[in-house]
Amino acid sequence: MDGQLMAFTGVAAGMVAMPGADFAVVVRNALDSRRAGVATAVGVAGGLLVHTALAVAGLAAVLVAVPALFGAVQLLGGLYLLYLGAGALIAVVRSRAAYEDAATGPAAPPADGPPALLGTARSLRQGFLTNALNPKAPVLFLSLLPQFVPDGEPALPRTLLLATMVVAMALVWFPAVALLVDRLGSWLRRPRVTRALEAVTGALLTTLGGILLIELVLA
Protein backbone atom coordinates (compact mmCIF):
# COMPACT_ATOMS: atom_id res chain seq x y z
CA MET A 1 0.00 0.00 0.00
CA ASP A 2 1.47 3.37 -0.98
CA GLY A 3 1.84 6.22 1.48
CA GLN A 4 -1.03 8.30 0.11
CA LEU A 5 -3.40 5.36 0.30
CA MET A 6 -2.38 4.68 3.90
CA ALA A 7 -2.94 8.33 4.77
CA PHE A 8 -6.34 8.30 3.11
CA THR A 9 -7.31 5.18 5.06
CA GLY A 10 -6.69 7.00 8.33
CA VAL A 11 -8.49 10.17 7.23
CA ALA A 12 -11.47 8.28 5.85
CA ALA A 13 -11.76 6.07 8.94
CA GLY A 14 -11.84 9.12 11.16
CA MET A 15 -14.40 10.78 8.91
CA VAL A 16 -16.69 7.74 8.92
CA ALA A 17 -16.39 7.11 12.67
CA MET A 18 -16.89 10.74 13.71
CA PRO A 19 -20.13 11.00 15.75
CA GLY A 20 -22.84 12.93 13.96
CA ALA A 21 -26.32 12.56 12.57
CA ASP A 22 -25.56 9.16 10.99
CA PHE A 23 -24.24 7.80 14.27
CA ALA A 24 -27.19 9.16 16.23
CA VAL A 25 -29.78 7.63 13.90
CA VAL A 26 -28.07 4.23 13.93
CA VAL A 27 -27.88 4.18 17.73
CA ARG A 28 -31.48 5.30 18.15
CA ASN A 29 -32.86 2.68 15.77
CA ALA A 30 -30.61 -0.06 17.17
CA LEU A 31 -32.29 0.52 20.54
CA ASP A 32 -35.51 -0.50 18.84
CA SER A 33 -34.09 -3.73 17.44
CA ARG A 34 -30.95 -5.23 15.96
CA ARG A 35 -32.61 -5.47 12.55
CA ALA A 36 -33.61 -1.81 12.60
CA GLY A 37 -30.12 -0.73 13.62
CA VAL A 38 -28.35 -2.78 10.94
CA ALA A 39 -30.84 -1.67 8.28
CA THR A 40 -30.22 1.96 9.26
CA ALA A 41 -26.46 1.36 9.05
CA VAL A 42 -26.80 -0.08 5.55
CA GLY A 43 -28.91 2.93 4.59
CA VAL A 44 -26.17 5.28 5.79
CA ALA A 45 -23.65 3.41 3.64
CA GLY A 46 -26.05 3.74 0.72
CA GLY A 47 -26.11 7.50 1.22
CA LEU A 48 -22.34 7.57 1.22
CA LEU A 49 -22.37 5.54 -1.98
CA VAL A 50 -24.49 8.25 -3.61
CA HIS A 51 -22.11 11.01 -2.49
CA THR A 52 -19.00 9.17 -3.60
CA ALA A 53 -20.59 8.24 -6.95
CA LEU A 54 -21.52 11.88 -7.54
CA ALA A 55 -17.99 12.95 -6.69
CA VAL A 56 -16.48 10.40 -9.07
CA ALA A 57 -18.86 11.44 -11.85
CA GLY A 58 -18.16 15.12 -11.26
CA LEU A 59 -21.81 15.87 -10.48
CA ALA A 60 -20.99 16.94 -6.95
CA ALA A 61 -19.13 19.90 -8.45
CA VAL A 62 -22.36 20.95 -10.15
CA LEU A 63 -24.25 20.71 -6.86
CA VAL A 64 -21.67 22.87 -5.10
CA ALA A 65 -21.46 25.36 -7.96
CA VAL A 66 -25.22 25.98 -8.18
CA PRO A 67 -26.28 27.87 -5.03
CA ALA A 68 -30.00 27.24 -5.51
CA LEU A 69 -29.52 23.47 -5.85
CA PHE A 70 -27.12 23.32 -2.92
CA GLY A 71 -29.52 25.40 -0.83
CA ALA A 72 -32.41 23.07 -1.66
CA VAL A 73 -30.43 20.04 -0.45
CA GLN A 74 -29.43 21.94 2.69
CA LEU A 75 -33.04 22.90 3.38
CA LEU A 76 -34.28 19.32 2.92
CA GLY A 77 -31.44 17.96 5.04
CA GLY A 78 -32.06 20.41 7.86
CA LEU A 79 -35.80 19.81 7.88
CA TYR A 80 -35.33 16.03 7.84
CA LEU A 81 -32.95 16.11 10.80
CA LEU A 82 -35.40 18.34 12.68
CA TYR A 83 -38.15 15.84 11.89
CA LEU A 84 -36.12 12.91 13.24
CA GLY A 85 -34.97 14.89 16.29
CA ALA A 86 -38.47 16.07 17.12
CA GLY A 87 -39.75 12.51 16.78
CA ALA A 88 -37.14 11.29 19.26
CA LEU A 89 -37.91 14.05 21.76
CA ILE A 90 -41.66 13.44 21.50
CA ALA A 91 -41.02 9.75 22.14
CA VAL A 92 -39.12 10.71 25.32
CA VAL A 93 -42.04 12.82 26.57
CA ARG A 94 -44.57 10.10 25.82
CA SER A 95 -42.41 7.42 27.42
CA ARG A 96 -41.98 9.55 30.53
CA ALA A 97 -45.71 10.19 30.78
CA ALA A 98 -46.50 6.50 30.35
CA TYR A 99 -43.92 5.59 33.00
CA GLU A 100 -45.41 8.06 35.49
CA ASP A 101 -48.94 6.86 34.79
CA ALA A 102 -47.87 3.26 35.36
CA ALA A 103 -46.15 4.21 38.61
CA THR A 104 -49.06 6.22 40.08
CA GLY A 105 -52.11 4.57 38.55
CA PRO A 106 -53.61 1.07 38.54
CA ALA A 107 -51.77 -1.72 36.82
CA ALA A 108 -52.07 -1.50 33.07
CA PRO A 109 -53.82 -4.34 31.25
CA PRO A 110 -51.59 -6.69 29.31
CA ALA A 111 -50.75 -5.58 25.80
CA ASP A 112 -52.47 -7.22 22.88
CA GLY A 113 -49.14 -8.07 21.32
CA PRO A 114 -45.44 -7.17 21.17
CA PRO A 115 -44.44 -3.49 20.97
CA ALA A 116 -44.30 -2.03 17.50
CA LEU A 117 -40.86 -2.15 15.97
CA LEU A 118 -39.40 -0.01 13.25
CA GLY A 119 -39.74 -1.75 9.92
CA THR A 120 -36.64 -2.67 7.97
CA ALA A 121 -37.63 -0.51 5.00
CA ARG A 122 -38.31 2.49 7.22
CA SER A 123 -35.00 2.09 9.04
CA LEU A 124 -33.14 1.72 5.75
CA ARG A 125 -34.83 4.86 4.45
CA GLN A 126 -34.00 6.86 7.57
CA GLY A 127 -30.33 5.94 7.37
CA PHE A 128 -30.15 6.66 3.64
CA LEU A 129 -31.90 10.04 3.78
CA THR A 130 -29.95 11.18 6.83
CA ASN A 131 -26.71 10.73 4.93
CA ALA A 132 -27.83 11.50 1.38
CA LEU A 133 -29.36 14.85 2.41
CA ASN A 134 -26.18 16.00 4.13
CA PRO A 135 -25.17 19.02 2.01
CA LYS A 136 -21.64 19.11 3.42
CA ALA A 137 -20.76 15.66 2.09
CA PRO A 138 -20.32 16.75 -1.57
CA VAL A 139 -18.01 19.56 -0.47
CA LEU A 140 -16.03 17.15 1.69
CA PHE A 141 -15.54 14.56 -1.04
CA LEU A 142 -14.71 17.15 -3.69
CA SER A 143 -11.99 18.60 -1.48
CA LEU A 144 -10.74 15.29 -0.07
CA LEU A 145 -10.53 12.76 -2.90
CA PRO A 146 -8.35 14.75 -5.36
CA GLN A 147 -5.70 15.23 -2.67
CA PHE A 148 -4.97 11.50 -2.69
CA VAL A 149 -4.62 11.04 -6.45
CA PRO A 150 -0.88 10.90 -7.24
CA ASP A 151 0.44 13.21 -9.94
CA GLY A 152 0.49 11.53 -13.34
CA GLU A 153 -1.91 8.75 -12.32
CA PRO A 154 -5.33 8.48 -14.04
CA ALA A 155 -7.85 10.17 -11.75
CA LEU A 156 -10.89 7.95 -12.38
CA PRO A 157 -9.53 4.53 -11.26
CA ARG A 158 -7.89 6.04 -8.20
CA THR A 159 -10.99 8.02 -7.23
CA LEU A 160 -13.13 4.91 -7.65
CA LEU A 161 -10.79 3.04 -5.33
CA LEU A 162 -10.95 5.79 -2.69
CA ALA A 163 -14.73 6.01 -2.93
CA THR A 164 -15.05 2.23 -2.57
CA MET A 165 -12.88 2.34 0.55
CA VAL A 166 -15.13 4.95 2.17
CA VAL A 167 -18.29 2.94 1.52
CA ALA A 168 -16.61 -0.28 2.71
CA MET A 169 -15.58 1.40 5.97
CA ALA A 170 -19.15 2.58 6.50
CA LEU A 171 -20.44 -0.95 5.89
CA VAL A 172 -18.14 -2.18 8.65
CA TRP A 173 -18.40 0.67 11.17
CA PHE A 174 -22.11 1.46 11.32
CA PRO A 175 -23.37 -2.16 11.50
CA ALA A 176 -20.72 -2.72 14.21
CA VAL A 177 -22.19 0.22 16.15
CA ALA A 178 -25.70 -1.21 15.73
CA LEU A 179 -24.60 -4.67 16.90
CA LEU A 180 -22.77 -3.20 19.90
CA VAL A 181 -25.87 -1.26 20.94
CA ASP A 182 -27.93 -4.42 20.58
CA ARG A 183 -25.33 -6.39 22.55
CA LEU A 184 -25.68 -3.91 25.40
CA GLY A 185 -29.43 -3.95 24.95
CA SER A 186 -30.35 -5.37 28.36
CA TRP A 187 -28.79 -2.30 29.97
CA LEU A 188 -29.44 0.30 27.29
CA ARG A 189 -33.11 -0.66 27.04
CA ARG A 190 -33.84 0.11 30.68
CA PRO A 191 -36.55 2.77 30.68
CA ARG A 192 -34.42 5.53 32.18
CA VAL A 193 -31.40 4.76 30.02
CA THR A 194 -33.53 4.53 26.89
CA ARG A 195 -35.16 7.88 27.63
CA ALA A 196 -31.77 9.46 28.24
CA LEU A 197 -30.37 8.13 24.96
CA GLU A 198 -33.50 9.18 23.09
CA ALA A 199 -33.18 12.66 24.58
CA VAL A 200 -29.50 12.93 23.66
CA THR A 201 -29.98 11.69 20.10
CA GLY A 202 -33.09 13.83 19.66
CA ALA A 203 -31.26 16.92 20.89
CA LEU A 204 -28.27 16.13 18.66
CA LEU A 205 -30.37 15.63 15.53
CA THR A 206 -32.43 18.75 16.26
CA THR A 207 -29.28 20.80 16.84
CA LEU A 208 -27.63 19.58 13.63
CA GLY A 209 -30.78 20.29 11.65
CA GLY A 210 -31.04 23.75 13.18
CA ILE A 211 -27.42 24.50 12.32
CA LEU A 212 -28.01 23.58 8.67
CA LEU A 213 -31.03 25.85 8.48
CA ILE A 214 -29.28 28.73 10.24
CA GLU A 215 -26.32 28.43 7.87
CA LEU A 216 -28.76 28.50 4.97
CA VAL A 217 -30.43 31.68 6.24
CA LEU A 218 -27.10 33.39 6.91
CA ALA A 219 -25.55 32.36 3.58
XYZ file of N, CA and C in Angstrom, residues 21-187:
501
model
N -24.940 12.962 12.795
C -26.323 12.564 12.570
C -26.430 11.077 12.216
N -25.530 10.577 11.373
C -25.558 9.159 10.986
C -25.444 8.271 12.222
N -24.478 8.581 13.060
C -24.236 7.797 14.275
C -25.466 7.830 15.175
N -26.042 9.018 15.341
C -27.187 9.163 16.233
C -28.383 8.355 15.746
N -28.639 8.364 14.447
C -29.780 7.631 13.905
C -29.574 6.125 14.034
N -28.360 5.664 13.792
C -28.075 4.230 13.927
C -28.275 3.778 15.371
N -27.741 4.540 16.317
C -27.881 4.180 17.732
C -29.353 4.171 18.146
N -30.068 5.209 17.760
C -31.481 5.305 18.150
C -32.279 4.123 17.610
N -32.087 3.768 16.351
C -32.859 2.677 15.775
C -32.389 1.314 16.275
N -31.105 1.204 16.619
C -30.607 -0.057 17.170
C -31.207 -0.334 18.540
N -31.599 0.720 19.259
C -32.288 0.523 20.535
C -33.650 -0.127 20.321
N -34.223 0.093 19.155
C -35.512 -0.500 18.836
C -35.356 -1.994 18.554
N -34.374 -2.321 17.719
C -34.090 -3.728 17.440
C -32.783 -3.832 16.676
N -32.187 -5.006 16.715
C -30.950 -5.230 15.957
C -31.195 -5.040 14.468
N -32.315 -5.574 13.978
C -32.612 -5.467 12.551
C -32.759 -4.009 12.129
N -33.432 -3.215 12.940
C -33.613 -1.805 12.604
C -32.272 -1.076 12.595
N -31.419 -1.384 13.565
C -30.117 -0.734 13.622
C -29.242 -1.081 12.433
N -29.191 -2.361 12.076
C -28.354 -2.780 10.943
C -28.912 -2.223 9.635
N -30.237 -2.223 9.498
C -30.839 -1.667 8.284
C -30.521 -0.179 8.159
N -30.570 0.537 9.269
C -30.220 1.955 9.260
C -28.765 2.143 8.856
N -27.893 1.284 9.380
C -26.465 1.357 9.052
C -26.234 1.137 7.563
N -26.926 0.172 6.986
C -26.797 -0.081 5.548
C -27.321 1.121 4.755
N -28.391 1.738 5.246
C -28.908 2.927 4.591
C -27.912 4.071 4.594
N -27.212 4.248 5.705
C -26.173 5.281 5.792
C -25.085 5.017 4.749
N -24.655 3.765 4.649
C -23.648 3.410 3.644
C -24.163 3.675 2.237
N -25.465 3.444 2.024
C -26.052 3.740 0.721
C -26.004 5.226 0.401
N -26.229 6.062 1.416
C -26.112 7.499 1.217
C -24.699 7.907 0.864
N -23.740 7.299 1.547
C -22.336 7.570 1.215
C -22.003 7.125 -0.207
N -22.590 6.021 -0.617
C -22.367 5.540 -1.981
C -22.847 6.573 -3.001
N -23.971 7.210 -2.714
C -24.486 8.251 -3.610
C -23.506 9.423 -3.683
N -23.032 9.866 -2.514
C -22.115 11.008 -2.489
C -20.805 10.696 -3.212
N -20.274 9.517 -2.959
C -19.002 9.169 -3.600
C -19.182 8.984 -5.108
N -20.325 8.404 -5.517
C -20.585 8.236 -6.947
C -20.716 9.590 -7.637
N -21.386 10.531 -6.975
C -21.521 11.877 -7.539
C -20.160 12.553 -7.657
N -19.321 12.341 -6.652
C -17.989 12.949 -6.694
C -17.165 12.362 -7.836
N -17.229 11.049 -8.001
C -16.475 10.397 -9.072
C -16.973 10.872 -10.435
N -18.288 11.030 -10.572
C -18.861 11.436 -11.851
C -18.720 12.935 -12.108
N -18.303 13.680 -11.096
C -18.160 15.120 -11.257
C -19.440 15.893 -11.020
N -20.537 15.190 -10.696
C -21.813 15.866 -10.483
C -21.844 16.635 -9.175
N -21.033 16.214 -8.216
C -20.989 16.937 -6.952
C -20.509 18.363 -7.165
N -19.620 18.546 -8.157
C -19.132 19.898 -8.451
C -20.270 20.781 -8.939
N -21.199 20.192 -9.683
C -22.360 20.946 -10.153
C -23.226 21.360 -8.969
N -23.441 20.425 -8.039
C -24.245 20.711 -6.859
C -23.647 21.861 -6.053
N -22.336 21.833 -5.877
C -21.673 22.872 -5.095
C -21.670 24.201 -5.835
N -21.574 24.138 -7.162
C -21.458 25.364 -7.961
C -22.789 26.075 -8.170
N -23.902 25.370 -7.979
C -25.224 25.983 -8.184
C -25.830 26.275 -6.818
N -25.814 27.528 -6.379
C -26.280 27.867 -5.030
C -27.713 27.431 -4.752
N -28.598 27.587 -5.729
C -30.002 27.241 -5.505
C -30.159 25.740 -5.252
N -29.441 24.923 -6.015
C -29.516 23.475 -5.851
C -28.915 23.053 -4.520
N -27.764 23.633 -4.191
C -27.119 23.323 -2.920
C -28.018 23.748 -1.759
N -28.629 24.917 -1.878
C -29.517 25.397 -0.829
C -30.734 24.506 -0.646
N -31.253 23.963 -1.745
C -32.410 23.065 -1.656
C -32.055 21.796 -0.891
N -30.873 21.240 -1.179
C -30.425 20.042 -0.453
C -30.223 20.366 1.022
N -29.652 21.537 1.305
C -29.426 21.935 2.689
C -30.749 22.118 3.428
N -31.731 22.716 2.761
C -33.042 22.899 3.376
C -33.694 21.558 3.687
N -33.682 20.648 2.705
C -34.277 19.324 2.918
C -33.545 18.567 4.024
N -32.220 18.650 4.012
C -31.443 17.956 5.039
C -31.730 18.491 6.422
N -31.774 19.813 6.558
C -32.056 20.414 7.857
C -33.439 20.056 8.370
N -34.432 20.135 7.481
C -35.799 19.806 7.883
C -35.927 18.332 8.265
N -35.233 17.464 7.539
C -35.333 16.034 7.843
C -34.702 15.715 9.198
N -33.577 16.332 9.499
C -32.951 16.114 10.804
C -33.837 16.654 11.924
N -34.463 17.803 11.690
C -35.398 18.341 12.681
C -36.572 17.385 12.891
N -37.039 16.794 11.806
C -38.147 15.837 11.890
C -37.758 14.624 12.734
N -36.566 14.074 12.462
C -36.115 12.913 13.241
C -35.869 13.290 14.694
N -35.250 14.448 14.921
C -34.970 14.885 16.286
C -36.233 15.137 17.068
N -37.207 15.804 16.438
C -38.471 16.070 17.116
C -39.188 14.768 17.447
N -39.127 13.806 16.515
C -39.746 12.512 16.783
C -39.138 11.827 17.994
N -37.812 11.904 18.113
C -37.138 11.286 19.264
C -37.519 11.986 20.561
N -37.567 13.306 20.546
C -37.908 14.054 21.763
C -39.365 13.824 22.166
N -40.256 13.739 21.186
C -41.658 13.443 21.496
C -41.786 12.055 22.102
N -40.996 11.108 21.587
C -41.016 9.753 22.143
C -40.564 9.753 23.595
N -39.586 10.603 23.933
C -39.123 10.711 25.318
C -40.248 11.202 26.217
N -40.951 12.253 25.768
C -42.037 12.823 26.569
C -43.147 11.800 26.777
N -43.510 11.102 25.714
C -44.574 10.101 25.820
C -44.158 8.949 26.724
N -42.909 8.517 26.592
C -42.410 7.423 27.419
C -42.413 7.821 28.885
N -42.002 9.051 29.153
C -41.981 9.547 30.528
C -43.381 9.607 31.110
N -44.331 10.101 30.310
C -45.708 10.195 30.782
C -46.287 8.813 31.056
N -46.004 7.855 30.161
C -46.499 6.495 30.347
C -45.892 5.859 31.588
N -44.603 6.142 31.832
C -43.925 5.589 33.003
C -44.536 6.140 34.290
N -44.826 7.451 34.297
C -45.407 8.063 35.488
C -46.828 7.564 35.720
N -47.588 7.386 34.647
C -48.939 6.863 34.793
C -48.922 5.448 35.353
N -47.964 4.645 34.876
C -47.868 3.260 35.355
C -47.455 3.219 36.814
N -46.641 4.207 37.227
C -46.147 4.214 38.607
C -47.193 4.711 39.590
N -48.108 5.596 39.163
C -49.062 6.216 40.080
C -50.471 5.664 39.943
N -50.760 5.036 38.798
C -52.114 4.566 38.550
C -52.239 3.073 38.742
N -53.416 2.528 38.442
C -53.614 1.071 38.538
C -52.786 0.345 37.503
N -52.579 -0.925 37.743
C -51.773 -1.720 36.823
C -52.409 -1.721 35.449
N -51.576 -1.554 34.445
C -52.072 -1.504 33.068
C -52.436 -2.898 32.606
N -53.465 -3.014 31.776
C -53.820 -4.336 31.252
C -52.744 -4.854 30.331
N -52.633 -6.149 30.189
C -51.591 -6.690 29.311
C -51.787 -6.229 27.888
N -50.690 -6.043 27.196
C -50.748 -5.583 25.803
C -51.302 -6.670 24.915
N -51.900 -6.252 23.811
C -52.470 -7.224 22.876
C -51.401 -7.963 22.100
N -50.202 -7.444 22.085
C -49.138 -8.072 21.324
C -47.824 -7.404 21.632
N -46.743 -7.767 20.927
C -45.441 -7.172 21.173
C -45.424 -5.717 20.752
N -44.526 -4.892 21.350
C -44.441 -3.488 20.972
C -44.074 -3.339 19.503
N -44.587 -2.264 18.917
C -44.302 -2.026 17.496
C -42.829 -1.752 17.296
N -42.267 -2.352 16.281
C -40.864 -2.151 15.968
C -40.738 -1.418 14.644
N -39.662 -0.686 14.518
C -39.397 -0.006 13.255
C -39.231 -1.049 12.158
N -39.884 -0.837 11.031
C -39.744 -1.751 9.916
C -38.374 -1.620 9.281
N -37.944 -2.683 8.626
C -36.637 -2.668 7.972
C -36.570 -1.593 6.894
N -37.617 -1.506 6.079
C -37.626 -0.507 5.004
C -37.568 0.908 5.562
N -38.313 1.162 6.621
C -38.314 2.492 7.222
C -36.952 2.834 7.802
N -36.333 1.871 8.466
C -35.002 2.093 9.039
C -33.971 2.345 7.942
N -34.049 1.552 6.891
C -33.144 1.721 5.751
C -33.304 3.123 5.155
N -34.551 3.541 5.021
C -34.832 4.858 4.446
C -34.303 5.977 5.347
N -34.483 5.836 6.646
C -33.999 6.861 7.566
C -32.483 7.009 7.486
N -31.776 5.881 7.464
C -30.325 5.942 7.366
C -29.877 6.554 6.055
N -30.524 6.153 4.966
C -30.149 6.664 3.642
C -30.386 8.167 3.539
N -31.568 8.623 3.926
C -31.897 10.042 3.784
C -31.060 10.913 4.718
N -30.773 10.406 5.906
C -29.948 11.184 6.834
C -28.593 11.495 6.219
N -28.014 10.517 5.546
C -26.709 10.734 4.933
C -26.812 11.424 3.580
N -27.735 10.970 2.743
C -27.829 11.498 1.376
C -28.194 12.974 1.357
N -28.945 13.450 2.372
C -29.359 14.850 2.411
C -28.383 15.730 3.185
N -27.219 15.198 3.474
C -26.182 16.000 4.129
C -25.487 16.865 3.072
N -25.715 18.185 3.084
C -25.169 19.023 2.012
C -23.657 19.226 2.109
N -23.080 18.900 3.267
C -21.642 19.106 3.418
C -20.825 17.959 2.842
N -21.482 16.819 2.610
C -20.758 15.661 2.091
C -20.177 15.914 0.700
N -20.928 16.501 -0.248
C -20.317 16.754 -1.565
C -19.084 17.641 -1.487
N -19.159 18.658 -0.641
C -18.006 19.560 -0.473
C -16.817 18.788 0.085
N -17.096 17.928 1.064
C -16.028 17.153 1.693
C -15.347 16.237 0.684
N -16.130 15.506 -0.089
C -15.545 14.560 -1.036
C -14.824 15.266 -2.175
N -15.374 16.392 -2.620
C -14.710 17.146 -3.690
C -13.359 17.679 -3.251
N -13.262 18.055 -1.981
C -11.994 18.596 -1.483
C -11.031 17.505 -1.025
N -11.578 16.348 -0.646
C -10.739 15.291 -0.069
C -10.154 14.355 -1.120
N -10.984 13.807 -1.984
C -10.530 12.758 -2.905
C -9.386 13.190 -3.822
N -9.447 14.381 -4.442
C -8.349 14.748 -5.355
C -6.985 14.853 -4.686
N -6.967 15.096 -3.372
C -5.695 15.229 -2.673
C -4.924 13.916 -2.608
N -5.613 12.808 -2.823
C -4.974 11.496 -2.691
C -4.848 10.788 -4.041
N -4.891 11.571 -5.100
C -4.621 11.040 -6.445
C -3.214 11.471 -6.828
N -2.261 10.538 -6.925
C -0.877 10.905 -7.236
C -0.759 11.599 -8.589
N 0.180 12.502 -8.686
C 0.435 13.207 -9.940
C 0.787 12.205 -11.046
N 0.198 12.388 -12.202
C 0.486 11.525 -13.337
C -0.325 10.253 -13.383
N -1.097 9.967 -12.340
C -1.911 8.747 -12.323
C -3.322 9.089 -12.794
N -3.951 8.223 -13.593
C -5.325 8.480 -14.036
C -6.249 8.713 -12.841
N -7.042 9.770 -12.914
C -7.848 10.165 -11.753
C -9.023 9.214 -11.499
N -9.660 8.735 -12.556
C -10.887 7.954 -12.379
C -10.673 6.644 -11.609
N -9.711 5.779 -12.012
C -9.529 4.527 -11.265
C -9.167 4.772 -9.809
N -8.301 5.748 -9.581
C -7.887 6.037 -8.201
C -9.061 6.563 -7.387
N -9.839 7.461 -7.953
C -10.986 8.018 -7.234
C -12.017 6.942 -6.941
N -12.209 6.022 -7.892
C -13.128 4.907 -7.653
C -12.653 4.057 -6.482
N -11.352 3.823 -6.412
C -10.793 3.038 -5.326
C -11.034 3.733 -3.995
N -10.769 5.032 -3.928
C -10.947 5.787 -2.689
C -12.414 5.804 -2.270
N -13.296 5.990 -3.239
C -14.726 6.007 -2.933
C -15.189 4.651 -2.404
N -14.695 3.583 -3.018
C -15.050 2.235 -2.567
C -14.580 1.992 -1.140
N -13.399 2.497 -0.811
C -12.880 2.336 0.545
C -13.773 3.025 1.574
N -14.261 4.217 1.243
C -15.132 4.946 2.171
C -16.417 4.168 2.431
N -17.042 3.688 1.366
C -18.287 2.940 1.516
C -18.047 1.640 2.283
N -16.927 0.963 2.009
C -16.610 -0.282 2.710
C -16.421 -0.029 4.207
N -15.757 1.062 4.549
C -15.581 1.398 5.967
C -16.922 1.642 6.647
N -17.819 2.325 5.935
C -19.146 2.584 6.497
C -19.912 1.281 6.706
N -19.742 0.336 5.771
C -20.436 -0.950 5.887
C -19.887 -1.808 7.023
N -18.704 -1.479 7.483
C -18.136 -2.177 8.647
C -18.490 -1.433 9.936
N -18.279 -0.113 9.933
C -18.395 0.672 11.166
C -19.840 0.770 11.680
N -20.757 1.190 10.831
C -22.108 1.460 11.319
C -22.862 0.185 11.726
N -22.770 -0.932 10.976
C -23.367 -2.158 11.502
C -22.713 -2.604 12.815
N -21.389 -2.363 12.961
C -20.724 -2.720 14.213
C -21.297 -1.907 15.368
N -21.573 -0.625 15.123
C -22.194 0.219 16.151
C -23.577 -0.326 16.516
N -24.359 -0.676 15.493
C -25.701 -1.210 15.733
C -25.647 -2.507 16.539
N -24.715 -3.388 16.188
C -24.604 -4.668 16.901
C -24.114 -4.463 18.328
N -23.232 -3.484 18.546
C -22.765 -3.201 19.903
C -23.907 -2.680 20.763
N -24.714 -1.773 20.201
C -25.870 -1.262 20.943
C -26.823 -2.404 21.287
N -27.054 -3.288 20.325
C -27.934 -4.423 20.579
C -27.335 -5.364 21.618
N -26.012 -5.518 21.584
C -25.330 -6.390 22.548
C -25.504 -5.866 23.967
N -25.495 -4.544 24.098
C -25.681 -3.908 25.401
C -27.152 -3.639 25.690
N -28.008 -4.257 24.893
C -29.430 -3.948 24.951
C -30.075 -4.107 26.309
N -29.708 -5.142 27.063
C -30.353 -5.368 28.355
C -30.156 -4.193 29.295
N -29.028 -3.492 29.144
C -28.786 -2.303 29.969
C -29.312 -1.047 29.295
